[in-house]
């Protein structure tokens, strides 16, 4: 690859490819369309704005520790426009997914957001060990 491309392997069949803007630094590092929709937020839960921008999905094997790392970094997110809303670890395990809205450097959290792009982080397995219905793999090692 050229010097302006970074490919991040997310597993045997998943990569994220980042490429530099042809004219240098791009003006936008945000790919979100945030809207306040109080009617879509459940009562007695933290308020989140809805994102109507694009989102990507990634599949992981260990949803519990991945969620806890994201939560500790403060990057978990609930998108009110979707029916599944995982506010707690238990809900994450039951729903086999959680969301993040911002990419940060976990080793330099104080540097702030690198990129805003919603990620739906999905588990490849359910809590009983069976493959999750949307898992794109035949087997999980």
PDB file of C-alpha atoms in Angstrom:
ATOM      1  CA  UNK A   1       0.000   0.000   0.000  1.00  0.00           C
ATOM      2  CA  UNK A   2       1.029   3.621  -0.334  1.00  0.00           C
ATOM      3  CA  UNK A   3       2.039   5.803   2.618  1.00  0.00           C
ATOM      4  CA  UNK A   4      -1.420   7.399   2.870  1.00  0.00           C
ATOM      5  CA  UNK A   5      -3.256   4.124   3.488  1.00  0.00           C
ATOM      6  CA  UNK A   6      -3.762   2.264   6.746  1.00  0.00           C
ATOM      7  CA  UNK A   7      -5.485  -1.141   6.750  1.00  0.00           C
ATOM      8  CA  UNK A   8      -6.667  -2.450  10.103  1.00  0.00           C
ATOM      9  CA  UNK A   9      -7.460  -6.161  10.250  1.00  0.00           C
ATOM     10  CA  UNK A  10     -10.603  -6.854  12.242  1.00  0.00           C
ATOM     11  CA  UNK A  11     -10.507 -10.628  11.743  1.00  0.00           C
ATOM     12  CA  UNK A  12      -9.991 -13.149   8.967  1.00  0.00           C
ATOM     13  CA  UNK A  13     -12.542 -11.520   6.634  1.00  0.00           C
ATOM     14  CA  UNK A  14     -12.858  -7.955   7.909  1.00  0.00           C
ATOM     15  CA  UNK A  15     -10.655  -4.931   7.401  1.00  0.00           C
ATOM     16  CA  UNK A  16     -11.082  -1.202   7.827  1.00  0.00           C
ATOM     17  CA  UNK A  17      -9.135   0.809   5.296  1.00  0.00           C
ATOM     18  CA  UNK A  18      -8.279   4.440   5.979  1.00  0.00           C
ATOM     19  CA  UNK A  19      -6.822   6.520   3.198  1.00  0.00           C
ATOM     20  CA  UNK A  20      -5.422  10.033   3.274  1.00  0.00           C
ATOM     21  CA  UNK A  21      -7.350  12.785   1.571  1.00  0.00           C
ATOM     22  CA  UNK A  22      -5.840  13.565  -1.889  1.00  0.00           C
ATOM     23  CA  UNK A  23      -5.485  17.286  -1.061  1.00  0.00           C
ATOM     24  CA  UNK A  24      -4.058  16.637   2.379  1.00  0.00           C
ATOM     25  CA  UNK A  25      -6.037  16.994   5.585  1.00  0.00           C
ATOM     26  CA  UNK A  26      -9.795  16.606   5.106  1.00  0.00           C
ATOM     27  CA  UNK A  27     -11.987  19.242   6.728  1.00  0.00           C
ATOM     28  CA  UNK A  28     -14.277  16.667   8.310  1.00  0.00           C
ATOM     29  CA  UNK A  29     -13.512  13.799  10.640  1.00  0.00           C
ATOM     30  CA  UNK A  30     -17.181  13.374  11.454  1.00  0.00           C
ATOM     31  CA  UNK A  31     -19.565  11.081   9.636  1.00  0.00           C
ATOM     32  CA  UNK A  32     -22.599  11.506  11.843  1.00  0.00           C
ATOM     33  CA  UNK A  33     -25.984  13.151  11.438  1.00  0.00           C
ATOM     34  CA  UNK A  34     -27.079  13.786  15.021  1.00  0.00           C
ATOM     35  CA  UNK A  35     -30.656  14.724  15.886  1.00  0.00           C
ATOM     36  CA  UNK A  36     -32.319  15.338  19.230  1.00  0.00           C
ATOM     37  CA  UNK A  37     -35.374  13.102  19.468  1.00  0.00           C
ATOM     38  CA  UNK A  38     -36.499  12.979  23.106  1.00  0.00           C
ATOM     39  CA  UNK A  39     -39.510  10.830  22.220  1.00  0.00           C
ATOM     40  CA  UNK A  40     -37.178   7.982  21.176  1.00  0.00           C
ATOM     41  CA  UNK A  41     -35.297   7.930  24.499  1.00  0.00           C
ATOM     42  CA  UNK A  42     -36.714   5.703  27.255  1.00  0.00           C
ATOM     43  CA  UNK A  43     -37.706   7.337  30.522  1.00  0.00           C
ATOM     44  CA  UNK A  44     -35.258   6.995  33.418  1.00  0.00           C
ATOM     45  CA  UNK A  45     -32.353   6.271  31.051  1.00  0.00           C
ATOM     46  CA  UNK A  46     -29.504   8.548  29.956  1.00  0.00           C
ATOM     47  CA  UNK A  47     -30.372  10.783  27.001  1.00  0.00           C
ATOM     48  CA  UNK A  48     -28.643  10.157  23.672  1.00  0.00           C
ATOM     49  CA  UNK A  49     -29.062  11.954  20.365  1.00  0.00           C
ATOM     50  CA  UNK A  50     -30.058   9.831  17.365  1.00  0.00           C
ATOM     51  CA  UNK A  51     -27.498   9.264  14.624  1.00  0.00           C
ATOM     52  CA  UNK A  52     -28.838   9.097  11.066  1.00  0.00           C
ATOM     53  CA  UNK A  53     -25.368   9.011   9.523  1.00  0.00           C
ATOM     54  CA  UNK A  54     -23.720   5.848   8.244  1.00  0.00           C
ATOM     55  CA  UNK A  55     -22.572   3.126  10.582  1.00  0.00           C
ATOM     56  CA  UNK A  56     -20.421   0.065  10.235  1.00  0.00           C
ATOM     57  CA  UNK A  57     -20.671  -3.306  11.942  1.00  0.00           C
ATOM     58  CA  UNK A  58     -17.874  -5.429  13.263  1.00  0.00           C
ATOM     59  CA  UNK A  59     -17.997  -8.879  14.791  1.00  0.00           C
ATOM     60  CA  UNK A  60     -16.068  -9.941  17.861  1.00  0.00           C
ATOM     61  CA  UNK A  61     -15.879 -13.079  19.972  1.00  0.00           C
ATOM     62  CA  UNK A  62     -15.581 -11.651  23.493  1.00  0.00           C
ATOM     63  CA  UNK A  63     -18.371  -9.087  23.759  1.00  0.00           C
ATOM     64  CA  UNK A  64     -18.162  -8.745  27.546  1.00  0.00           C
ATOM     65  CA  UNK A  65     -14.526  -7.625  27.767  1.00  0.00           C
ATOM     66  CA  UNK A  66     -14.785  -5.543  24.580  1.00  0.00           C
ATOM     67  CA  UNK A  67     -17.824  -3.719  25.961  1.00  0.00           C
ATOM     68  CA  UNK A  68     -16.137  -3.131  29.313  1.00  0.00           C
ATOM     69  CA  UNK A  69     -13.028  -1.691  27.631  1.00  0.00           C
ATOM     70  CA  UNK A  70     -15.204   0.639  25.516  1.00  0.00           C
ATOM     71  CA  UNK A  71     -17.251   1.630  28.568  1.00  0.00           C
ATOM     72  CA  UNK A  72     -14.095   2.364  30.580  1.00  0.00           C
ATOM     73  CA  UNK A  73     -12.895   4.599  27.717  1.00  0.00           C
ATOM     74  CA  UNK A  74     -16.258   6.413  27.680  1.00  0.00           C
ATOM     75  CA  UNK A  75     -17.057   5.648  24.049  1.00  0.00           C
ATOM     76  CA  UNK A  76     -20.197   3.504  24.350  1.00  0.00           C
ATOM     77  CA  UNK A  77     -23.287   4.945  22.701  1.00  0.00           C
ATOM     78  CA  UNK A  78     -26.996   4.207  22.440  1.00  0.00           C
ATOM     79  CA  UNK A  79     -28.690   5.134  19.158  1.00  0.00           C
ATOM     80  CA  UNK A  80     -32.332   5.819  20.082  1.00  0.00           C
ATOM     81  CA  UNK A  81     -33.574   5.229  16.542  1.00  0.00           C
ATOM     82  CA  UNK A  82     -32.892   1.486  16.822  1.00  0.00           C
ATOM     83  CA  UNK A  83     -35.024  -0.861  18.932  1.00  0.00           C
ATOM     84  CA  UNK A  84     -32.118  -2.642  20.659  1.00  0.00           C
ATOM     85  CA  UNK A  85     -30.623  -0.377  23.314  1.00  0.00           C
ATOM     86  CA  UNK A  86     -27.927  -1.953  25.466  1.00  0.00           C
ATOM     87  CA  UNK A  87     -27.392   0.313  28.495  1.00  0.00           C
ATOM     88  CA  UNK A  88     -25.803  -2.333  30.740  1.00  0.00           C
ATOM     89  CA  UNK A  89     -23.397  -5.240  30.419  1.00  0.00           C
ATOM     90  CA  UNK A  90     -26.307  -7.646  30.916  1.00  0.00           C
ATOM     91  CA  UNK A  91     -28.241  -5.997  28.049  1.00  0.00           C
ATOM     92  CA  UNK A  92     -25.121  -6.118  25.862  1.00  0.00           C
ATOM     93  CA  UNK A  93     -24.777  -9.858  26.514  1.00  0.00           C
ATOM     94  CA  UNK A  94     -28.492 -10.488  25.859  1.00  0.00           C
ATOM     95  CA  UNK A  95     -28.608  -8.334  22.692  1.00  0.00           C
ATOM     96  CA  UNK A  96     -25.209  -9.571  21.442  1.00  0.00           C
ATOM     97  CA  UNK A  97     -24.259  -6.001  20.547  1.00  0.00           C
ATOM     98  CA  UNK A  98     -23.404  -2.480  21.617  1.00  0.00           C
ATOM     99  CA  UNK A  99     -22.500   0.737  19.814  1.00  0.00           C
ATOM    100  CA  UNK A 100     -19.722   3.328  19.827  1.00  0.00           C
ATOM    101  CA  UNK A 101     -19.876   6.722  18.138  1.00  0.00           C
ATOM    102  CA  UNK A 102     -16.316   8.008  18.402  1.00  0.00           C
ATOM    103  CA  UNK A 103     -12.911   6.540  17.646  1.00  0.00           C
ATOM    104  CA  UNK A 104     -10.213   7.556  20.092  1.00  0.00           C
ATOM    105  CA  UNK A 105      -6.665   6.432  20.760  1.00  0.00           C
ATOM    106  CA  UNK A 106      -6.966   4.309  23.941  1.00  0.00           C
ATOM    107  CA  UNK A 107      -3.346   5.095  24.809  1.00  0.00           C
ATOM    108  CA  UNK A 108      -3.907   8.869  24.437  1.00  0.00           C
ATOM    109  CA  UNK A 109      -7.517   9.442  25.491  1.00  0.00           C
ATOM    110  CA  UNK A 110      -6.868  13.106  26.310  1.00  0.00           C
ATOM    111  CA  UNK A 111      -6.024  13.760  22.648  1.00  0.00           C
ATOM    112  CA  UNK A 112      -9.772  13.516  21.970  1.00  0.00           C
ATOM    113  CA  UNK A 113     -11.790  12.115  19.096  1.00  0.00           C
ATOM    114  CA  UNK A 114      -9.937  10.944  16.014  1.00  0.00           C
ATOM    115  CA  UNK A 115     -13.038  10.129  13.981  1.00  0.00           C
ATOM    116  CA  UNK A 116     -16.796  10.106  14.555  1.00  0.00           C
ATOM    117  CA  UNK A 117     -18.348   7.098  12.833  1.00  0.00           C
ATOM    118  CA  UNK A 118     -20.916   4.882  14.505  1.00  0.00           C
ATOM    119  CA  UNK A 119     -19.787   1.308  15.075  1.00  0.00           C
ATOM    120  CA  UNK A 120     -22.196  -1.494  15.857  1.00  0.00           C
ATOM    121  CA  UNK A 121     -20.077  -4.045  17.684  1.00  0.00           C
ATOM    122  CA  UNK A 122     -21.703  -7.463  17.404  1.00  0.00           C
ATOM    123  CA  UNK A 123     -20.922 -10.734  19.105  1.00  0.00           C
ATOM    124  CA  UNK A 124     -20.393 -13.758  16.884  1.00  0.00           C
ATOM    125  CA  UNK A 125     -21.852 -15.970  19.617  1.00  0.00           C
ATOM    126  CA  UNK A 126     -24.867 -15.822  21.901  1.00  0.00           C
ATOM    127  CA  UNK A 127     -24.528 -16.226  25.666  1.00  0.00           C
ATOM    128  CA  UNK A 128     -25.147 -19.985  25.298  1.00  0.00           C
ATOM    129  CA  UNK A 129     -22.248 -20.330  22.819  1.00  0.00           C
ATOM    130  CA  UNK A 130     -24.353 -20.774  19.663  1.00  0.00           C
ATOM    131  CA  UNK A 131     -23.530 -18.638  16.640  1.00  0.00           C
ATOM    132  CA  UNK A 132     -25.507 -15.401  16.587  1.00  0.00           C
ATOM    133  CA  UNK A 133     -28.065 -15.233  13.750  1.00  0.00           C
ATOM    134  CA  UNK A 134     -26.253 -12.497  11.811  1.00  0.00           C
ATOM    135  CA  UNK A 135     -22.763 -13.942  12.299  1.00  0.00           C
ATOM    136  CA  UNK A 136     -21.095 -14.005   8.870  1.00  0.00           C
ATOM    137  CA  UNK A 137     -18.819 -16.923   9.779  1.00  0.00           C
ATOM    138  CA  UNK A 138     -19.523 -20.665   9.613  1.00  0.00           C
ATOM    139  CA  UNK A 139     -17.386 -21.395  12.660  1.00  0.00           C
ATOM    140  CA  UNK A 140     -15.732 -19.377  15.419  1.00  0.00           C
ATOM    141  CA  UNK A 141     -12.412 -20.412  16.894  1.00  0.00           C
TER     142      UNK A 141
END
